[in-house]
Coordinates of C-alpha atoms in Angstrom, one line a residue:
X1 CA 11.1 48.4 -21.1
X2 CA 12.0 51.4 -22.8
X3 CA 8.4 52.4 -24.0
X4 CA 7.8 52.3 -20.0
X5 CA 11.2 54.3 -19.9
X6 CA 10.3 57.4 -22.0
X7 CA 6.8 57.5 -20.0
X8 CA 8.5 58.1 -16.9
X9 CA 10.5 61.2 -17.2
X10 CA 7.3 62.8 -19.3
X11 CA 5.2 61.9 -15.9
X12 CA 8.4 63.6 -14.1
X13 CA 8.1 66.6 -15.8
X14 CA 4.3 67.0 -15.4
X15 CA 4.7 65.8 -12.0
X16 CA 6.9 68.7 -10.7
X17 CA 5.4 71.2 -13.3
X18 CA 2.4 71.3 -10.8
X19 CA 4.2 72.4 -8.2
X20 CA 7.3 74.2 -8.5
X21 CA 6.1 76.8 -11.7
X22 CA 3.4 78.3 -9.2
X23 CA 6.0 78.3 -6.0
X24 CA 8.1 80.1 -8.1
X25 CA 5.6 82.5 -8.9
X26 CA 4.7 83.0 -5.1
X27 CA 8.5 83.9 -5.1
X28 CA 8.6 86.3 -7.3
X29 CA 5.6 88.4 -6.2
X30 CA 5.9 88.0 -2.8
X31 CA 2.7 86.4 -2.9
X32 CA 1.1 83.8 -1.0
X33 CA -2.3 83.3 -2.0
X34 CA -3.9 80.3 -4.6
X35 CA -7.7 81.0 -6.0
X36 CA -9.8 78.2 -5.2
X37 CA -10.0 76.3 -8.5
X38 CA -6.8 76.8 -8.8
X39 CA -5.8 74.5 -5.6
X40 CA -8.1 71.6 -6.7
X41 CA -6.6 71.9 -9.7
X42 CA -2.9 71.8 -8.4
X43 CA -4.1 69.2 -6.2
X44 CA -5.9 67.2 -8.7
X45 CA -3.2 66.8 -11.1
X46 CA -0.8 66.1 -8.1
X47 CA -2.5 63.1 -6.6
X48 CA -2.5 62.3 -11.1
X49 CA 1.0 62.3 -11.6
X50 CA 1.8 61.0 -8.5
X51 CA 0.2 57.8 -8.7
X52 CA 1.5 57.8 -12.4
X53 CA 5.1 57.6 -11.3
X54 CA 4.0 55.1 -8.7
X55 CA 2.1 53.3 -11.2
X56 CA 4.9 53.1 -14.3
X57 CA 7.5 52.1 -11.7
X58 CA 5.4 49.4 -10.5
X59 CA 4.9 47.9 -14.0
X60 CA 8.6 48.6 -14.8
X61 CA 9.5 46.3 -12.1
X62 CA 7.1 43.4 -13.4
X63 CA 8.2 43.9 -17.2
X64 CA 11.9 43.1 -15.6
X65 CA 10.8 40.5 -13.9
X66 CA 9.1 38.5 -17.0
X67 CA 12.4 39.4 -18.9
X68 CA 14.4 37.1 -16.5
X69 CA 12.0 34.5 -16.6
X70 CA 11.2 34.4 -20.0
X71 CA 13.0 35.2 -23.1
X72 CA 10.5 36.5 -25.4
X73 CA 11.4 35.5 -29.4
X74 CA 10.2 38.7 -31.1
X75 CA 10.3 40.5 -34.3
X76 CA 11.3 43.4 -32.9
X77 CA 10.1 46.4 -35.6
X78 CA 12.2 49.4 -35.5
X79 CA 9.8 51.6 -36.8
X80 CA 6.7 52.3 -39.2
X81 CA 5.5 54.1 -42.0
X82 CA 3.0 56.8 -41.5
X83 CA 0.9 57.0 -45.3
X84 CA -0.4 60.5 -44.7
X85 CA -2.3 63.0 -47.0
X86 CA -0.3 63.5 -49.9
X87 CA 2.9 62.2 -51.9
X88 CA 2.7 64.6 -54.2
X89 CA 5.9 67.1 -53.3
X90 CA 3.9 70.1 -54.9
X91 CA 1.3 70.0 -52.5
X92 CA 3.9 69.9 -49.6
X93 CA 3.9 73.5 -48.8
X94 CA 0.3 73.8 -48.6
X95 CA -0.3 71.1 -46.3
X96 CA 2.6 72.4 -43.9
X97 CA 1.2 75.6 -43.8
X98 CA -2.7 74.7 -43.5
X99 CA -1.8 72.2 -40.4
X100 CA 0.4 74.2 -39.0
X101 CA -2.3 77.3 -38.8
X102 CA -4.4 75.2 -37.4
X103 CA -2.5 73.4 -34.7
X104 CA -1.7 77.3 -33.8
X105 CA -5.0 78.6 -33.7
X106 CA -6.4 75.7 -32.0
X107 CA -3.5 75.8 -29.4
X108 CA -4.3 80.0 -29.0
X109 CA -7.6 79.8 -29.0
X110 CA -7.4 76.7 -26.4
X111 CA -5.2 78.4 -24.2
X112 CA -7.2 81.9 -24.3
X113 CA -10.3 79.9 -22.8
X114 CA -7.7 78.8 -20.1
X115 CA -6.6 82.1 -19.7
X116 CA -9.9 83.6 -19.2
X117 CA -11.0 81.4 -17.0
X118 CA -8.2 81.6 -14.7
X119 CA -8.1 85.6 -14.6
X120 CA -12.1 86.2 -13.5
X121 CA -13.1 85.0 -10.4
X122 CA -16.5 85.2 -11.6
X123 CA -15.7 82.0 -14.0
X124 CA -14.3 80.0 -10.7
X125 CA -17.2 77.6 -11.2
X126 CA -17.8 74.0 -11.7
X127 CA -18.9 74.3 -15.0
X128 CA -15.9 76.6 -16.3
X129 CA -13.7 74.5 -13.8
X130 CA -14.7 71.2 -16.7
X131 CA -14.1 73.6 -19.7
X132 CA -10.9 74.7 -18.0
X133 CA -9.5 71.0 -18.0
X134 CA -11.5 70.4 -21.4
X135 CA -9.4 73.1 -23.3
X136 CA -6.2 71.7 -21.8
X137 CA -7.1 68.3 -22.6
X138 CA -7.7 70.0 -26.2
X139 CA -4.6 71.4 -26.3
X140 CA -3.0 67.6 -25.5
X141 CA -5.1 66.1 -27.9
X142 CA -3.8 68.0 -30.9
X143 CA -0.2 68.2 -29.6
X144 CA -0.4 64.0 -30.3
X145 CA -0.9 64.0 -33.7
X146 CA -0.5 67.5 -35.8
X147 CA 3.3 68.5 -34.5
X148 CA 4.8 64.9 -36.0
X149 CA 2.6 65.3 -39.1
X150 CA 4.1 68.5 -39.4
X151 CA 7.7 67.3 -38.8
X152 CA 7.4 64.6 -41.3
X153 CA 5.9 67.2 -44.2
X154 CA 9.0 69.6 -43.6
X155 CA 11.6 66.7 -43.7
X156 CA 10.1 64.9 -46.5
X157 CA 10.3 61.7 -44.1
X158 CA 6.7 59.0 -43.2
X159 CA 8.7 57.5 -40.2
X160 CA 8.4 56.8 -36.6
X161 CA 10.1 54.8 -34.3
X162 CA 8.7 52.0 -32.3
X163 CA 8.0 53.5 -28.9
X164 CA 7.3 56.6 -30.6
X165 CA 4.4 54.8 -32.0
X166 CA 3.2 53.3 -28.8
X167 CA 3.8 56.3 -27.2
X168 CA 1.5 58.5 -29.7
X169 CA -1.2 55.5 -29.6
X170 CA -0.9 56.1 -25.7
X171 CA -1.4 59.8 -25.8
X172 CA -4.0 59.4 -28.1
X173 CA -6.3 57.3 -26.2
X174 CA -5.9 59.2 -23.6
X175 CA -6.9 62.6 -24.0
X176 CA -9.6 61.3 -26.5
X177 CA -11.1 59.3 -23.5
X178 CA -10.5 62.4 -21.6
X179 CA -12.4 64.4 -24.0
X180 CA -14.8 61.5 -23.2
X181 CA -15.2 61.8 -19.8
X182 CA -15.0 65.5 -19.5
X183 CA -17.9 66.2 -21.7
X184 CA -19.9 63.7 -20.0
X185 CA -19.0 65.1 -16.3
X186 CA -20.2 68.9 -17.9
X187 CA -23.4 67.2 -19.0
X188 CA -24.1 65.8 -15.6
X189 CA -22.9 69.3 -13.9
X190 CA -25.7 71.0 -16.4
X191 CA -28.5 68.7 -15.2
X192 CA -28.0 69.2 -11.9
X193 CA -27.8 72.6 -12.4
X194 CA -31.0 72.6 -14.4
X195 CA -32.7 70.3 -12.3
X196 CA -31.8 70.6 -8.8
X197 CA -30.4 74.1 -8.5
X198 CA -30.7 74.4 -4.9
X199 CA -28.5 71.2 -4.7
X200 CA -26.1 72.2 -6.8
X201 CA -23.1 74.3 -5.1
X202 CA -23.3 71.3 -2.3
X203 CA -23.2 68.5 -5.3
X204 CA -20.9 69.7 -7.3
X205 CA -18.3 71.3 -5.1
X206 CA -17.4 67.8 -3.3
X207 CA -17.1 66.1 -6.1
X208 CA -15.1 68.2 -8.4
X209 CA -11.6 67.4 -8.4
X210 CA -13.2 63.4 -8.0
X211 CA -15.0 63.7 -11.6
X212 CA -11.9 64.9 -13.3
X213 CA -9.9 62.2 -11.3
X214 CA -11.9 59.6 -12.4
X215 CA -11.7 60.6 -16.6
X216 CA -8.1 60.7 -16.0
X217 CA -8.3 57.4 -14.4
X218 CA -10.1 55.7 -16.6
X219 CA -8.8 57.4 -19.6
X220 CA -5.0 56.3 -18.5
X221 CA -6.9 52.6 -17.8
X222 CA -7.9 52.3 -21.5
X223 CA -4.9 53.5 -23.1
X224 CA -2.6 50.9 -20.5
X225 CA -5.4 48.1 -22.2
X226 CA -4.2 49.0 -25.4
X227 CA -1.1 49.7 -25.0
X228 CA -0.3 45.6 -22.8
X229 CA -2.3 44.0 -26.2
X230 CA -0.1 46.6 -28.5
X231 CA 3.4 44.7 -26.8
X232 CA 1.7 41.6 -27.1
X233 CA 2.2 41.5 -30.7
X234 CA 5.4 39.8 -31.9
X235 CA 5.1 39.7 -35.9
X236 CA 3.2 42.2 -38.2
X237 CA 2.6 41.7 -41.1
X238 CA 3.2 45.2 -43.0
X239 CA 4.9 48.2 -41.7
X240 CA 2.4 50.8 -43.2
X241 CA 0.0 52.5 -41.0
X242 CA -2.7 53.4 -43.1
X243 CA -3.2 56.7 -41.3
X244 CA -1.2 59.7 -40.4
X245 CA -0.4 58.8 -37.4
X246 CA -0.5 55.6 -35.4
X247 CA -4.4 55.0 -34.8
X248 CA -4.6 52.9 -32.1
X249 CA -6.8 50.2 -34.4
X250 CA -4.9 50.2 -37.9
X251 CA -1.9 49.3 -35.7
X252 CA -3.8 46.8 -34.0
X253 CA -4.7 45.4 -37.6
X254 CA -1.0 45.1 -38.8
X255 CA -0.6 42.1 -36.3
X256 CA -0.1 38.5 -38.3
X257 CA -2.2 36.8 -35.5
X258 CA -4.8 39.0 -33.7
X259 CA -6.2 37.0 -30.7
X260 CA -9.8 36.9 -30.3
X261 CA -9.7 37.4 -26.6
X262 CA -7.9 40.8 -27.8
X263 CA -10.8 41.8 -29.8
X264 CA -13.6 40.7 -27.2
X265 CA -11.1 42.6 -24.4
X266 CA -10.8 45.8 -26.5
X267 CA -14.7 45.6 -27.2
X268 CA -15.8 45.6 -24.3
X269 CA -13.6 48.4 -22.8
X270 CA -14.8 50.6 -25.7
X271 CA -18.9 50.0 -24.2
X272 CA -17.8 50.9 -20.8
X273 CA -15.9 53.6 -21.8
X274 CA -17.2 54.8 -25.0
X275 CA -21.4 53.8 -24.5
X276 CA -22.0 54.5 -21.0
X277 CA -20.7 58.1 -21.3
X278 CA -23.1 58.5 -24.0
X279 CA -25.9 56.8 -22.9
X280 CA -25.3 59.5 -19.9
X281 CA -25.2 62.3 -22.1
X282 CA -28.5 61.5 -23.4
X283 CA -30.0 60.8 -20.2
X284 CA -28.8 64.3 -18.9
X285 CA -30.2 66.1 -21.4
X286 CA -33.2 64.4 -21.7
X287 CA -33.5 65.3 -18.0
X288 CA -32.6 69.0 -18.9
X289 CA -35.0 69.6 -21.9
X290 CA -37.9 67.9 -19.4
X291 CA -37.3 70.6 -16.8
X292 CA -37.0 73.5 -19.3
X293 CA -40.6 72.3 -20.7
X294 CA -41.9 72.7 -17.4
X295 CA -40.7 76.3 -17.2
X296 CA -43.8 78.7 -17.9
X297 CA -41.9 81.5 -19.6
X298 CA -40.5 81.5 -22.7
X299 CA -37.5 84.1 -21.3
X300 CA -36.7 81.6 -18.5
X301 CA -36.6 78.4 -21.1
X302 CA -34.2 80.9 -23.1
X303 CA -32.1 81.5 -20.5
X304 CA -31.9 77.9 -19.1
X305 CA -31.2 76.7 -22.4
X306 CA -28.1 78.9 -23.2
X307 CA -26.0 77.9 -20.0
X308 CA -25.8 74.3 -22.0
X309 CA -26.1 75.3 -25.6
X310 CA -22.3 75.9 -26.3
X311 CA -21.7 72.5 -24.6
X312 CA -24.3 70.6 -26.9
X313 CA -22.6 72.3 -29.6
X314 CA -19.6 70.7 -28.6
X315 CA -20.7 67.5 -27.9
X316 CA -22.3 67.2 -31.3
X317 CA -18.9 68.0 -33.0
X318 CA -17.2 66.1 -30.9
X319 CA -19.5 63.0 -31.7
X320 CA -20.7 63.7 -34.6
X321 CA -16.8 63.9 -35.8
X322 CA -16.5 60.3 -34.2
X323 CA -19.2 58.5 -35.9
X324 CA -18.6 59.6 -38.7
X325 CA -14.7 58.4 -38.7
X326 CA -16.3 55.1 -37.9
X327 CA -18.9 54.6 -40.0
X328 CA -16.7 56.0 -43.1
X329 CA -13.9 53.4 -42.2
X330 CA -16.7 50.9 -41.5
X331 CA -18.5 51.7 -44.9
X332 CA -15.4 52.9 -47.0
X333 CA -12.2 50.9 -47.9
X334 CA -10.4 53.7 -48.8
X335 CA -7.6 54.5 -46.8
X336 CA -7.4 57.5 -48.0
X337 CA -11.0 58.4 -46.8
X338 CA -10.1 57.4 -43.4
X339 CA -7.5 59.4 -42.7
X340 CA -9.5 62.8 -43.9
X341 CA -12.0 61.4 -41.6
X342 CA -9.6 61.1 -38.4
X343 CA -8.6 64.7 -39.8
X344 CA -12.0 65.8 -39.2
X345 CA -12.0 64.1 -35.6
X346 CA -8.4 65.0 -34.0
X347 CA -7.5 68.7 -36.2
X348 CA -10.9 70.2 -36.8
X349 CA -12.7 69.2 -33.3
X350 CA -10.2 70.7 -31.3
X351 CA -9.9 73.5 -33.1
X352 CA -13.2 74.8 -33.2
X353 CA -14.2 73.9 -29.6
X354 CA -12.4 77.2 -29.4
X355 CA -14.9 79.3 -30.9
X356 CA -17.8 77.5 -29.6
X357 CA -17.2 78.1 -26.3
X358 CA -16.9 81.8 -26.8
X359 CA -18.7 82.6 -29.1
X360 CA -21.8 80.8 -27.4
X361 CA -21.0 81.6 -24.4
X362 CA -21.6 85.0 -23.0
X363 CA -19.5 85.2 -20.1
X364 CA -16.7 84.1 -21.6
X365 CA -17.0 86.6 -24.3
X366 CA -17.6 88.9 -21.9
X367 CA -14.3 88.3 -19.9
X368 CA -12.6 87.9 -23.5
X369 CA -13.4 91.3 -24.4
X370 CA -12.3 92.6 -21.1
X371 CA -8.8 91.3 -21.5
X372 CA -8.9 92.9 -25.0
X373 CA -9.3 96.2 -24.0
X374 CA -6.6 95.6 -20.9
X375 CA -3.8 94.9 -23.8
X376 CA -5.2 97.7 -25.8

């Protein structure tokens, strides 16, 4: 009840953060206008968080329902203990400061892309539209993990409560899915771009605010799976979570009876959801190199190679940062190898997405360097 509880006022608060912030804006400047993007946008993640409070309510009235019909004999766990990186109090220091700097230059540089994009109206785009929501998904992402980390280093403390685990685990799966998604939706919007330009404003435009509605969707679906088996669990059998934070499968694995349905349920979410996206990737690019082969001059297969070269860069971080958490928890038994490897895949991916995108991309450099010299 009370995991569904502290869901609902953080859906509140994005819920009429999408509204009011901007009206009171329009206030202020006397203003009445909205750029394009940014009405989809406000629109998009209205119809989100709108359905969210529907949704949470609608569950919160079941949950109380199978409390009165059912006592439920549980162990109930008060809270876990996160292992993290180090026990060692010298290094302390050093690891508050290194994750710290990162979760700020990942949040800065995350938040300039949304900035940049938002102030040139050349970059109101479908395909800066996607990187738009990517960086804020980014931004999400990080804000799961790196601020408790960083909370427990400075107070010397591995805990976390109950629903404070769940509720990490949820917010986890999400924006990772949504990282998921949104990558794959930029791959598509590159291959029609690529492949059927003359198509492409017509395509994309009516089904922008769909695509991103759909990740969300889906993303919010997976983590609501995981999350219904997570409460499912009545007895663990340790309280140590061999991460530093609470990965959504080394909680799973504290469980004293883990139901095969579970397993077979969870499995084949993570095909849907994790396969298909990349089997699409693949399939759009594939698509993408075939038309750029077919392009006569070298300059043109230049030039239609760079609009998606900063995106394959990310993609092959992003991945490549995955598989390589699983395979090394797969391979390794180390615990301690794990966790630098779900370092690699939730601190260092999102920080460096930063710097892709600009750095690869040269209109966003170009706008970046234009906002430079305004501040100078």
């Amino acid at each position: 009840m009370y995991f569904f509880f502290s869901n609902l006022p953080l859906a509140d608060i994005c819920f009429i953060s999408t509204t009011i912030p901007k009206t009171i804006v329009d206030l202020k400047t006397h203003s009445r206008a909205t750029s394009y993007v940014g009405c989809l946008l406000q629109m998009s993640l209205f119809i989100i968080f709108a359905c969210m409070d529907s949704k949470i309510l609608t569950v919160m009235a079941y949950d109380r329902d199978l409390s009165n019909i059912e006592a439920m004999n549980l162990t109930r766990v008060s809270e876990f203990q996160l292992m993290g990186f180090s026990g060692d109090p010298g290094l302390q220091p050093v690891l508050f400061g290194l994750f710290l700097s990162m979760y700020l230059v990942s949040v800065v540089g995350n938040l300039l892309i949304i900035l940049t994009i938002s102030s040139d109206p050349h970059l109101h785009t479908p395909m800066y539209f996607f990187l738009y929501n990517l960086s804020l998904a980014d931004i999400c992402f990080i804000s799961t993990t790196v601020p408790k980390m960083i909370m427990n280093i400075k107070t010397h403390s591995r805990t976390i409560s109950y629903v404070g685990c769940l509720t990490q685990m949820s917010l986890f799966i999400i924006f990772v899915c949504m990282d998921n998604m949104l990558l794959t939706v930029m791959a598509c919007d590159r291959f029609v771009a690529i492949c059927h330009p003359l198509h492409y404003t017509v395509i994309m435009h009516h089904h922008l605010c769909l695509l991103v509605l759909v990740s969300f969707t889906l993303s919010v679906f997976e983590s609501q799976i995981h999350n219904l088996i997570a409460l499912q669990i009545s007895c663990f059998k340790d309280l140590e979570i061999a991460n530093f934070f609470c990965h959504p499968s080394e909680l799973l694995n504290l469980a004293c009876a883990y139901k095969f349905s579970h397993t077979i349920l969870i499995y084949i979410i993570g095909v849907i959801l994790g396969i298909f996206p990349v089997l699409g990737i693949i399939f759009s690019y594939s698509k993408i190199i075939s038309s750029i082969s077919n392009i006569s001059t070298s300059s043109g297969r230049k030039e239609a190679f760079s609009t998606c070269g900063s995106h394959l860069s990310v993609v092959c971080l992003f991945y490549g940062t995955a598989l390589g958490e699983y395979f090394g928890s797969a391979v390794s038994q180390s615990p301690r190898n794990n966790v630098v490897a779900s370092f690699m895949y939730t601190v260092v991916t999102p920080m460096l997405n930063p710097f892709i995108c600009s750095l690869r991309n040269r209109d966003i450099s170009r706008t970046l360097t234009k906002l430079q010299r305004m501040t100078v």
